[in-house]
Tab-separated table of C-alpha atoms in Angstrom:
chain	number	residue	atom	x	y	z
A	569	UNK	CA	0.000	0.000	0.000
A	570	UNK	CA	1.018	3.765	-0.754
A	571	UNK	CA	2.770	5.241	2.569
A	572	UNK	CA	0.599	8.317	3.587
A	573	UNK	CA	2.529	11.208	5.933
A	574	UNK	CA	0.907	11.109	9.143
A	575	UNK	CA	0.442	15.304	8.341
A	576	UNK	CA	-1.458	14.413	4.830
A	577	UNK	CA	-5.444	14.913	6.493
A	578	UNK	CA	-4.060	17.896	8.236
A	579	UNK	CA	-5.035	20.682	5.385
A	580	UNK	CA	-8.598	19.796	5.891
A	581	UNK	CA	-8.841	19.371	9.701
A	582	UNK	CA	-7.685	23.156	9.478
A	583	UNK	CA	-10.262	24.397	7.213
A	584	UNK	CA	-13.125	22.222	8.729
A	585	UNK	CA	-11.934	23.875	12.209
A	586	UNK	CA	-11.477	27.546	10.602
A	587	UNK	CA	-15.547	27.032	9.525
A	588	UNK	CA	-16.424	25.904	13.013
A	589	UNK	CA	-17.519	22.652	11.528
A	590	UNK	CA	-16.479	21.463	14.952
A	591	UNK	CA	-18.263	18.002	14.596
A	592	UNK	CA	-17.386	16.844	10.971
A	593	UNK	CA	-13.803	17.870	11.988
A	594	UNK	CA	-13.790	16.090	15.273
A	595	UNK	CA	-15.009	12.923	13.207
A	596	UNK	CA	-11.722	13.382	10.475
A	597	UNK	CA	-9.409	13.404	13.485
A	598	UNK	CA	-11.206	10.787	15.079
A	599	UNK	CA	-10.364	8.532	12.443
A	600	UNK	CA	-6.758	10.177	11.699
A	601	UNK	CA	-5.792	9.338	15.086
A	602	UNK	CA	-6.533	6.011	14.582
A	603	UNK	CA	-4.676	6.001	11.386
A	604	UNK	CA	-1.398	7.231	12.930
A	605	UNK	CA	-2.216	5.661	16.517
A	606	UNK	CA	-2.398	8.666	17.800
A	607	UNK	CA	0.785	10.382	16.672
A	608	UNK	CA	-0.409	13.431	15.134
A	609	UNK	CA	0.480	16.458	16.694
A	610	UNK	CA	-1.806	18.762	14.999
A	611	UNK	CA	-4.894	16.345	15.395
A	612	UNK	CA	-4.271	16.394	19.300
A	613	UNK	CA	-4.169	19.805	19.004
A	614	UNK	CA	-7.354	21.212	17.229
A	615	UNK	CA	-9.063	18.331	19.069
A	616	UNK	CA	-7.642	19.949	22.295
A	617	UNK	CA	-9.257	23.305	21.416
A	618	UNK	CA	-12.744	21.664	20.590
A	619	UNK	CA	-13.053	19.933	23.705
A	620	UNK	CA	-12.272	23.449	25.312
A	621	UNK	CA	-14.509	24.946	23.681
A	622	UNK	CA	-16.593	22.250	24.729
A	623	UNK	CA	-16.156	22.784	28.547
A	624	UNK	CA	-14.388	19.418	28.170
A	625	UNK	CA	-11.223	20.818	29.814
A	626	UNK	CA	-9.503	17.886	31.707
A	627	UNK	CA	-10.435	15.624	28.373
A	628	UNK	CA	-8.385	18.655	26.437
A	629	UNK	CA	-5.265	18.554	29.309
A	630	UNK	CA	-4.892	15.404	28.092
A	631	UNK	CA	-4.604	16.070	24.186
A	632	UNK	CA	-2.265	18.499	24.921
A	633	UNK	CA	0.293	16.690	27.018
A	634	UNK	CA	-0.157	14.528	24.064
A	635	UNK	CA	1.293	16.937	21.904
A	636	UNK	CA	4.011	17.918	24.425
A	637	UNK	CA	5.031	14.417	24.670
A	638	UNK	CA	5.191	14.533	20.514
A	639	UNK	CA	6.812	17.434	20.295
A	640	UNK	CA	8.663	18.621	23.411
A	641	UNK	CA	9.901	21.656	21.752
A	642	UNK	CA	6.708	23.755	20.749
A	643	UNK	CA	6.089	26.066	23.542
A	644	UNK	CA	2.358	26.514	21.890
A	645	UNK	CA	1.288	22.713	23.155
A	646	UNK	CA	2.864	24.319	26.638
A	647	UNK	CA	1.064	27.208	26.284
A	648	UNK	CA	-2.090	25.206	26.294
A	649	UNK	CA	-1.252	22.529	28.649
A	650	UNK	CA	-0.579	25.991	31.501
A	651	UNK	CA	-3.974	27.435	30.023
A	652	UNK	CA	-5.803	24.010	31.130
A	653	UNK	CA	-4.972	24.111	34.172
A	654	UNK	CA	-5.956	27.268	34.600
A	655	UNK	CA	-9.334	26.686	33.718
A	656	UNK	CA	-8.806	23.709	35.705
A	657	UNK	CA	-8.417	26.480	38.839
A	658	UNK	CA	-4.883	24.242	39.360
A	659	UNK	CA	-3.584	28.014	39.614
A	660	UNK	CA	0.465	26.445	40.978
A	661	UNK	CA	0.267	23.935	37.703
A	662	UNK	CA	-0.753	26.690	35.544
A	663	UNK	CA	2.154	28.355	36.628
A	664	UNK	CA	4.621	25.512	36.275
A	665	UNK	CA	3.457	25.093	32.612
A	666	UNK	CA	3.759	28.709	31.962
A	667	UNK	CA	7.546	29.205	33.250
A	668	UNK	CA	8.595	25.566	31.282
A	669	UNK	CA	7.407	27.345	27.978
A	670	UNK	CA	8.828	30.869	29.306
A	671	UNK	CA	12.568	28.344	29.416
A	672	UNK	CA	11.867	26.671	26.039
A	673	UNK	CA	10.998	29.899	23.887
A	674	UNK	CA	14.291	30.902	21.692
A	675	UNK	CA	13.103	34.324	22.450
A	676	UNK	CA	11.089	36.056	24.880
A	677	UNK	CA	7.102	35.655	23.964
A	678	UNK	CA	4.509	38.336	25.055
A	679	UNK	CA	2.156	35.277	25.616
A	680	UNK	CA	3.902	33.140	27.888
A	681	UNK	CA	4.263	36.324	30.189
A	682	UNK	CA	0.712	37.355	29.553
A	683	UNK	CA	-0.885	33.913	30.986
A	684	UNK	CA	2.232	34.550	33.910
A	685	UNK	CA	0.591	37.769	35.083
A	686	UNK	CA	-2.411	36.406	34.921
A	687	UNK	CA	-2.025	33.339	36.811
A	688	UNK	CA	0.060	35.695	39.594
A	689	UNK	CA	-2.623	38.019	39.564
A	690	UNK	CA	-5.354	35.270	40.433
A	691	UNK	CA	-2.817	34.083	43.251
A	692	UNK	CA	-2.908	37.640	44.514
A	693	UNK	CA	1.024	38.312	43.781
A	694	UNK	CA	0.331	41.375	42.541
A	695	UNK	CA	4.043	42.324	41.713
A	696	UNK	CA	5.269	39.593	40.038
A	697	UNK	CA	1.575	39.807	38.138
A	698	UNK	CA	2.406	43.923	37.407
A	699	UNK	CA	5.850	42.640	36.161
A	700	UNK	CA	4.861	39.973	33.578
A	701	UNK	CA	1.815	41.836	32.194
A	702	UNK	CA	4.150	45.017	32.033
A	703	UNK	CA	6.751	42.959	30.130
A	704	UNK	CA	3.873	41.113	27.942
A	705	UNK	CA	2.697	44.699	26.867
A	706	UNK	CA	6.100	45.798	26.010
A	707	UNK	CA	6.737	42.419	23.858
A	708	UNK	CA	3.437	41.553	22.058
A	709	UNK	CA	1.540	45.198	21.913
A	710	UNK	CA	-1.367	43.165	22.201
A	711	UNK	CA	-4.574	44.429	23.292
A	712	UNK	CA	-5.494	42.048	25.897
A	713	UNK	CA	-2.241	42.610	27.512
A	714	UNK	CA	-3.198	46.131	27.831
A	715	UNK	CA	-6.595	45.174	29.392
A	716	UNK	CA	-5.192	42.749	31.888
A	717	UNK	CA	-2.589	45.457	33.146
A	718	UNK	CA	-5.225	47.962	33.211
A	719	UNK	CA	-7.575	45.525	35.376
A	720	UNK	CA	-4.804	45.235	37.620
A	721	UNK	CA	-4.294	48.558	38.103
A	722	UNK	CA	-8.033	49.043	39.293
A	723	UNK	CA	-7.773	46.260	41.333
A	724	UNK	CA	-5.093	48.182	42.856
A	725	UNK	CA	-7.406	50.898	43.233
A	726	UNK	CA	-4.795	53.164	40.841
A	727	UNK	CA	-7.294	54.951	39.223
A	728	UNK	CA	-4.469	56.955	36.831
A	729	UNK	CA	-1.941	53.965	35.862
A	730	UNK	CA	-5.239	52.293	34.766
A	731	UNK	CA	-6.252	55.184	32.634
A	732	UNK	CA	-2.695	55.607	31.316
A	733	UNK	CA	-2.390	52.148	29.919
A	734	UNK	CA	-6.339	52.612	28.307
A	735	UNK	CA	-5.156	55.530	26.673
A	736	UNK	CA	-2.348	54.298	25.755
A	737	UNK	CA	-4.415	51.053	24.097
A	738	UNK	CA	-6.348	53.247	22.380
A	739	UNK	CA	-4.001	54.968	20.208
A	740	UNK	CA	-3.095	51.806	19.393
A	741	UNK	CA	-6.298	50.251	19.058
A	742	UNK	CA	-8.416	53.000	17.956
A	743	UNK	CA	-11.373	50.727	16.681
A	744	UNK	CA	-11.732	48.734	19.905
A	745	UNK	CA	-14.821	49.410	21.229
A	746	UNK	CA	-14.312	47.139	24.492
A	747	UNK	CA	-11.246	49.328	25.062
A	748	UNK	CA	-13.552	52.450	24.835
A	749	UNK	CA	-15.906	51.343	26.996
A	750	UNK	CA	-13.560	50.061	29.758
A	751	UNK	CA	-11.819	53.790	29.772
A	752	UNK	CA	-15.476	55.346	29.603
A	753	UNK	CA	-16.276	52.765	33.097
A	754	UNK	CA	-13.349	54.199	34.878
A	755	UNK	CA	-13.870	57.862	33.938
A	756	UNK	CA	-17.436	57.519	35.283
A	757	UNK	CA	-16.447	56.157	38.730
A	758	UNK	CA	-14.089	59.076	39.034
A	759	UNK	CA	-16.887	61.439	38.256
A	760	UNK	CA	-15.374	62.469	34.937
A	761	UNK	CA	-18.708	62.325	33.493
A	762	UNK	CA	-17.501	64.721	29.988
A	763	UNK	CA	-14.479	62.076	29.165
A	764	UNK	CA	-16.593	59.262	30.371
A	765	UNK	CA	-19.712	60.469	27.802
A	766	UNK	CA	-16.248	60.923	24.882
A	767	UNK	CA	-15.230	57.273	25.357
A	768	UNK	CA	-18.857	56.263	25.031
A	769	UNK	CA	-19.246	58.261	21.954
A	770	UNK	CA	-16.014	56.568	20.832
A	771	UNK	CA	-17.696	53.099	21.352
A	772	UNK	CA	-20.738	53.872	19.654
A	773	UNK	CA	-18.989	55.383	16.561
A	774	UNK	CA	-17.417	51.862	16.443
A	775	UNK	CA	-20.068	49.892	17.350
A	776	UNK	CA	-23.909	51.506	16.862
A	777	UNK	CA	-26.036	48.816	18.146
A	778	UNK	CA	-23.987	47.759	21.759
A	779	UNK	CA	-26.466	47.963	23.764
A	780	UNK	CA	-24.735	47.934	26.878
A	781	UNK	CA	-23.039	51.271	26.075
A	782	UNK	CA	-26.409	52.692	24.783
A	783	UNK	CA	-27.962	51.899	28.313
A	784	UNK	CA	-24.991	53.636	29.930
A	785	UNK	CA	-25.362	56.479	27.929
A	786	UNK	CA	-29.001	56.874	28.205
A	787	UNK	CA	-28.671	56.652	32.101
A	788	UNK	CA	-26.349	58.777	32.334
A	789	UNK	CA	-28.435	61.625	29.923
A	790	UNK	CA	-31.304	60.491	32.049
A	791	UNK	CA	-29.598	61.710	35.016
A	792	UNK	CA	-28.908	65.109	33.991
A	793	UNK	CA	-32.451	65.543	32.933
A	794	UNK	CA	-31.813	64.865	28.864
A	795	UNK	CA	-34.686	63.031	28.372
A	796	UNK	CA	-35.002	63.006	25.181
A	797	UNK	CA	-31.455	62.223	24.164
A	798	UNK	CA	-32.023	59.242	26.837
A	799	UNK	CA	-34.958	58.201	24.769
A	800	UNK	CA	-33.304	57.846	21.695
A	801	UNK	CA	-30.569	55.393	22.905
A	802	UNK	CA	-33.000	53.252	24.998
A	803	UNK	CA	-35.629	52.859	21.589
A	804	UNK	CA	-32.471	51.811	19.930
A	805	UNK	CA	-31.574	49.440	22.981
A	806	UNK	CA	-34.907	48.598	22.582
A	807	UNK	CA	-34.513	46.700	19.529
A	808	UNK	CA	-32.597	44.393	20.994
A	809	UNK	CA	-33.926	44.218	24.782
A	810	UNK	CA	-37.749	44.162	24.096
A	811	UNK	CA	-37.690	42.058	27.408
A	812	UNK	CA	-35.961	44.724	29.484
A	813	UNK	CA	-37.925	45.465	32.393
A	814	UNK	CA	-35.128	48.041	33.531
A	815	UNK	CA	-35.344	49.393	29.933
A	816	UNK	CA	-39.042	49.865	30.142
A	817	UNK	CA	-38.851	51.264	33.346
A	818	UNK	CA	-36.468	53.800	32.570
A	819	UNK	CA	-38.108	54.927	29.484
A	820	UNK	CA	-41.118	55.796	31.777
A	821	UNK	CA	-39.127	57.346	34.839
A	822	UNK	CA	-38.055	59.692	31.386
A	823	UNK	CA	-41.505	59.805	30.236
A	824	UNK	CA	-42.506	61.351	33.623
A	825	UNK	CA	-39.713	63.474	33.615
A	826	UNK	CA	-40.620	65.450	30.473
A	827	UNK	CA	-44.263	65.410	32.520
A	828	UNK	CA	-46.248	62.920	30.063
A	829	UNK	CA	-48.056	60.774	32.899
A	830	UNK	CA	-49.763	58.140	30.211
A	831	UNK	CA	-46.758	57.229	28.212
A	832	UNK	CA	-45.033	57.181	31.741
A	833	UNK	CA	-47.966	54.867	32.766
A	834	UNK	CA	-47.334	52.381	29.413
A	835	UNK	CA	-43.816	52.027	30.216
A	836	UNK	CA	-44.019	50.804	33.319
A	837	UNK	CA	-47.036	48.829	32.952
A	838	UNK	CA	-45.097	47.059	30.166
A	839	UNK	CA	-42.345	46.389	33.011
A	840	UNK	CA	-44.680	45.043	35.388
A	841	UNK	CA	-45.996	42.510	32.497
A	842	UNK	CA	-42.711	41.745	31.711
A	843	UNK	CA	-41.901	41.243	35.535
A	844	UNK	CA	-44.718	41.244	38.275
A	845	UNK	CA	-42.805	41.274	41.328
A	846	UNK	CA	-40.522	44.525	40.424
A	847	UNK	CA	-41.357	46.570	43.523
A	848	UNK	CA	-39.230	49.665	42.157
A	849	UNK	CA	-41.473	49.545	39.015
A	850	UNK	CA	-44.751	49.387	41.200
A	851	UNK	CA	-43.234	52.327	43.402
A	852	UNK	CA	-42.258	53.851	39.874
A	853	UNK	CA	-45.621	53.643	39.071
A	854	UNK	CA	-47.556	54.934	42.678
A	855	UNK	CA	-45.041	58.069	41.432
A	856	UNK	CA	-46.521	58.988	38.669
A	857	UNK	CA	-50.005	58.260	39.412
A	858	UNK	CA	-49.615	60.759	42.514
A	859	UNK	CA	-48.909	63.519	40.199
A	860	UNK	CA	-51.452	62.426	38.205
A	861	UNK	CA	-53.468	62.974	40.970
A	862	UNK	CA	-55.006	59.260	40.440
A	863	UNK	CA	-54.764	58.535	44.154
A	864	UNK	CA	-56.143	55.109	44.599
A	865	UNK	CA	-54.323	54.023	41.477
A	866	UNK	CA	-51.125	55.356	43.636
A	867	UNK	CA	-52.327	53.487	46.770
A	868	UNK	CA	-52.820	50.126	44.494
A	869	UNK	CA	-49.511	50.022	43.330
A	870	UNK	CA	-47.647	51.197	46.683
A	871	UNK	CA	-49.412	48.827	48.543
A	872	UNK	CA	-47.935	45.983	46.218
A	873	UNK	CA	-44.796	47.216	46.365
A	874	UNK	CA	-44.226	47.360	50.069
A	875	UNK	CA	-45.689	43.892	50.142
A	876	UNK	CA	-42.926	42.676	47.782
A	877	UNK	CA	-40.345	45.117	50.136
A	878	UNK	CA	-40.973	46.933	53.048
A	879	UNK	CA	-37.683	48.156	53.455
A	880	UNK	CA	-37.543	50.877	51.738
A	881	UNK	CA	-38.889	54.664	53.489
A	882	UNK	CA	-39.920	56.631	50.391
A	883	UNK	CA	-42.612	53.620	49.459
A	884	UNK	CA	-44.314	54.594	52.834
A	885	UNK	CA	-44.413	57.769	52.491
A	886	UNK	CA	-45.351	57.925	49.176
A	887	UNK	CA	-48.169	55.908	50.389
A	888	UNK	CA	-49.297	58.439	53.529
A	889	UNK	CA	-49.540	60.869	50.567
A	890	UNK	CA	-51.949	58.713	48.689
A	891	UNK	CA	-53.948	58.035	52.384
A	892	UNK	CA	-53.824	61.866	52.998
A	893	UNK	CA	-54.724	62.612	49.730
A	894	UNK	CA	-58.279	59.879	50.489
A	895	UNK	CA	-59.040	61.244	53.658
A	896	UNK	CA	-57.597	58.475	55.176
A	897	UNK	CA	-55.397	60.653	57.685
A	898	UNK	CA	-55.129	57.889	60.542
A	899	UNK	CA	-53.334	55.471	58.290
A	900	UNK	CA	-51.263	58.248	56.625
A	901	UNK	CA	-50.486	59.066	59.885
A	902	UNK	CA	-48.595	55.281	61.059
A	903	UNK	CA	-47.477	55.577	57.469
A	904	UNK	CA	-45.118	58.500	58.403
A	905	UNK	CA	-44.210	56.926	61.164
A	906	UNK	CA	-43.420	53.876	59.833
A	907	UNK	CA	-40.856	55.751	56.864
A	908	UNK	CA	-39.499	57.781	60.075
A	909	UNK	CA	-38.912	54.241	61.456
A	910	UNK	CA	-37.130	52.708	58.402
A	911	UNK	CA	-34.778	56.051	57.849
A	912	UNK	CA	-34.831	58.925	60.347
A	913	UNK	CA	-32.375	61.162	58.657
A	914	UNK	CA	-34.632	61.369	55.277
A	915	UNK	CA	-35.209	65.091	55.426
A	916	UNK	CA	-37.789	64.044	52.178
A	917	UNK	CA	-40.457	62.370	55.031
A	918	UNK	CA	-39.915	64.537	58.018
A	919	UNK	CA	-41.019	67.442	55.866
A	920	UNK	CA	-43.910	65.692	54.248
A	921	UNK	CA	-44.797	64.287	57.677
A	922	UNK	CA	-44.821	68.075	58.766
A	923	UNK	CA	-47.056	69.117	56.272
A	924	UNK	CA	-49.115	66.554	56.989
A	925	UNK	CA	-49.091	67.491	60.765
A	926	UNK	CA	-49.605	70.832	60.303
A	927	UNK	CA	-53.100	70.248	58.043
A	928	UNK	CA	-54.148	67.823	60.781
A	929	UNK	CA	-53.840	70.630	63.428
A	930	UNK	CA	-51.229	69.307	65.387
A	931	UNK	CA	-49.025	72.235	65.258
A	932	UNK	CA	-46.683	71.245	68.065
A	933	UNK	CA	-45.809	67.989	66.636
A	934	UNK	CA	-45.698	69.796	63.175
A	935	UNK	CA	-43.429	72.105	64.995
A	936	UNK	CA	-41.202	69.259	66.602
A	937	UNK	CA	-40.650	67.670	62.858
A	938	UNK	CA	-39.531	71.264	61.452
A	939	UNK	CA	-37.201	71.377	64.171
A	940	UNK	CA	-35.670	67.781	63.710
A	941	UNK	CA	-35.216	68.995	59.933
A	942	UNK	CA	-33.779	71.504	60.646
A	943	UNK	CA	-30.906	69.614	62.076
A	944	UNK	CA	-30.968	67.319	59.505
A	945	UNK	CA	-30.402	69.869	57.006
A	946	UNK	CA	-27.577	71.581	59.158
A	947	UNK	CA	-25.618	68.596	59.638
A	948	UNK	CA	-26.249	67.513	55.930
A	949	UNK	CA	-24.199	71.024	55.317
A	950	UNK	CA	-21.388	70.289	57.581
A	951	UNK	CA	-20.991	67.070	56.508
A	952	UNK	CA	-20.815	69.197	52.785
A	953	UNK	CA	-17.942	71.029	53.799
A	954	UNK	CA	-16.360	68.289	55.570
């Protein structure tokens, strides 16, 4: 019979893997394997990487000590065999693997120190992680390098090395959208709300239709009272979350902001369809109906919500507004109370609860509450200063 190489089925196990045709190429290196009792290298190898993909890891450890044990000399099977037991969470093997290849490599390789850091930096040696990532960045220029150092950093809590090395990134990855919105994360926890809203833009000129950056963009226009901007990137988040009770909710918490109660009302409503037992969506919606002045509406829907969570002040005093508002003053009344309970220092509910004092005629309690806020509010500036 004709002697075959045992590399001749290799050319189409590559472009069956390259199309994801994971199965049919499993199947050809099935039988290859058995042709060359199991000495391929590259069979071992892609077969590794499907069984990874897989979530088959140990199975895949074992394919590639295979194709260390063929070929001691690659550092790419050791590459794999360390990233294994990583996934493996065998963090001390991982390492072992890593430094092997690090020893084999003719010259240094940004990968091998990339894995490094990141083994060192799950094992909490931060400066031995800081040194191999910083050495990976400076060898490979690769963009996940960049990220891992910058992740670092914040974990650190080194708010301007972090930014450095995203900027950095950048100029070298200008189209990277994840970069973008990493930078745009870290400028928003510093308060740098202008650069953070730039890096967003960034993000968005790369990528139109992430959704995640459209949501963080909307809040944050939602926040400064942009309502309509915020509008426009949650219908076009929309699209793609029609599911989204936070979506839906937020489009009506802008709805009522702009002052249109019913499309405020449809928003929500869709929430609650989409998720019953949302007790910010029910409080959302007591809200509105209040200044809609559609008081036992308000009552309805506060009254769910505290039954879902009765934790939270504002519900109950939202719903001694509704009571007040029905001539229910008794119940309004331990409703107060109750929110004064839950948070004493919400200036919010001592001052309704003074209003609603002072139209019951009980002008020395009403008098006692204005007093008590006025400390609040004093304190609230010294704190200021502080």
């Amino acid at each position: 019979p004709e002697f075959q190489p045992i590399e001749s089925n290799n050319w189409l196990i590559h472009i069956r893997y390259v199309r994801k045709e994971f199965d049919i190429c499993k199947l050809i290196i099935e039988e290859d394997l058995v042709r060359t009792k199991g000495c391929n290298e590259y069979a071992n190898y892609i077969l590794g990487l499907i069984l990874r993909r897989e979530g088959k890891v140990r199975e895949s450890l074992e394919c590639f000590q295979k194709c260390c044990f063929l070929n001691p000399a690659n550092i790419l099977n050791m590459l794999q065999v360390g990233r294994s037991w990583f996934l493996l969470g065998q963090k001390y093997q991982a390492v072992e693997a890593f430094i092997k290849a690090e020893k084999q490599a003719k010259s240094p390789d940004w990968n091998v120190y990339h894995n490094l850091g990141l083994c060192y930096a799950s094992l909490l040696r931060i400066g031995k992680a800081r040194e191999c990532l910083t050495k990976a960045v400076h060898l490979g220029r690769a963009e996940q390098c960049y990220t891992a150092l910058a992740e670092l950093y914040l974990s650190e809590n080194d708010i301007n090395s972090a930014l450095d090395v995203y900027n950095t990134a950048l100029e070298l990855f200008p189209s990277s959208s994840e970069l973008a919105v990493s930078a745009g994360k870290v400028y928003l926890k510093v308060g740098d709300t202008a650069r953070a809203l730039d890096k967003f833009g960034l993000a968005l000129a790369i990528n139109p239709r992430d959704w995640r950056t459209l949501l963080t963009v909307a809040s944050i226009m939602q926040e400064h009272k942009e309502f309509d901007v915020a509008l426009s990137k949650y219908k076009i988040a929309g699209q793609m979350l029609p599911e989204s009770v936070a979506l839906w909710n937020n489009m009506g918490l802008c709805f009522f902001g702009k002052g249109k109660y019913v499309a405020a009302m449809s928003c929500l409503k869709r929430a609650i369809y989409l998720d019953p037992m949302d007790w910010k969506t029910l409080y959302n919606l007591g809200l509105v109906h209040i200044h809609a002045k559609q008081y036992t509406s308000a009552f309805h829907y506060l009254s769910a919500s505290i039954k879902i969570d009765h934790r939270h002040s504002q519900s109950f005093m939202l719903l001694a507004i509704s009571l007040q508002k029905l001539s229910d003053n008794e119940n309004a009344t331990k409703c107060f109370e109750q929110a004064i309970k839950l948070d004493a220092d919400d200036i919010t509910v001592r001052i309704n609860f003074t209003s609603h004092l002072y139209a019951m005629n009980r002008k020395d309690d009403a008098l006692e509450q204005l007093n008590i806020v006025q400390r609040l509010i004093q304190h609230s500036e010294i704190d200021d200063r502080v």
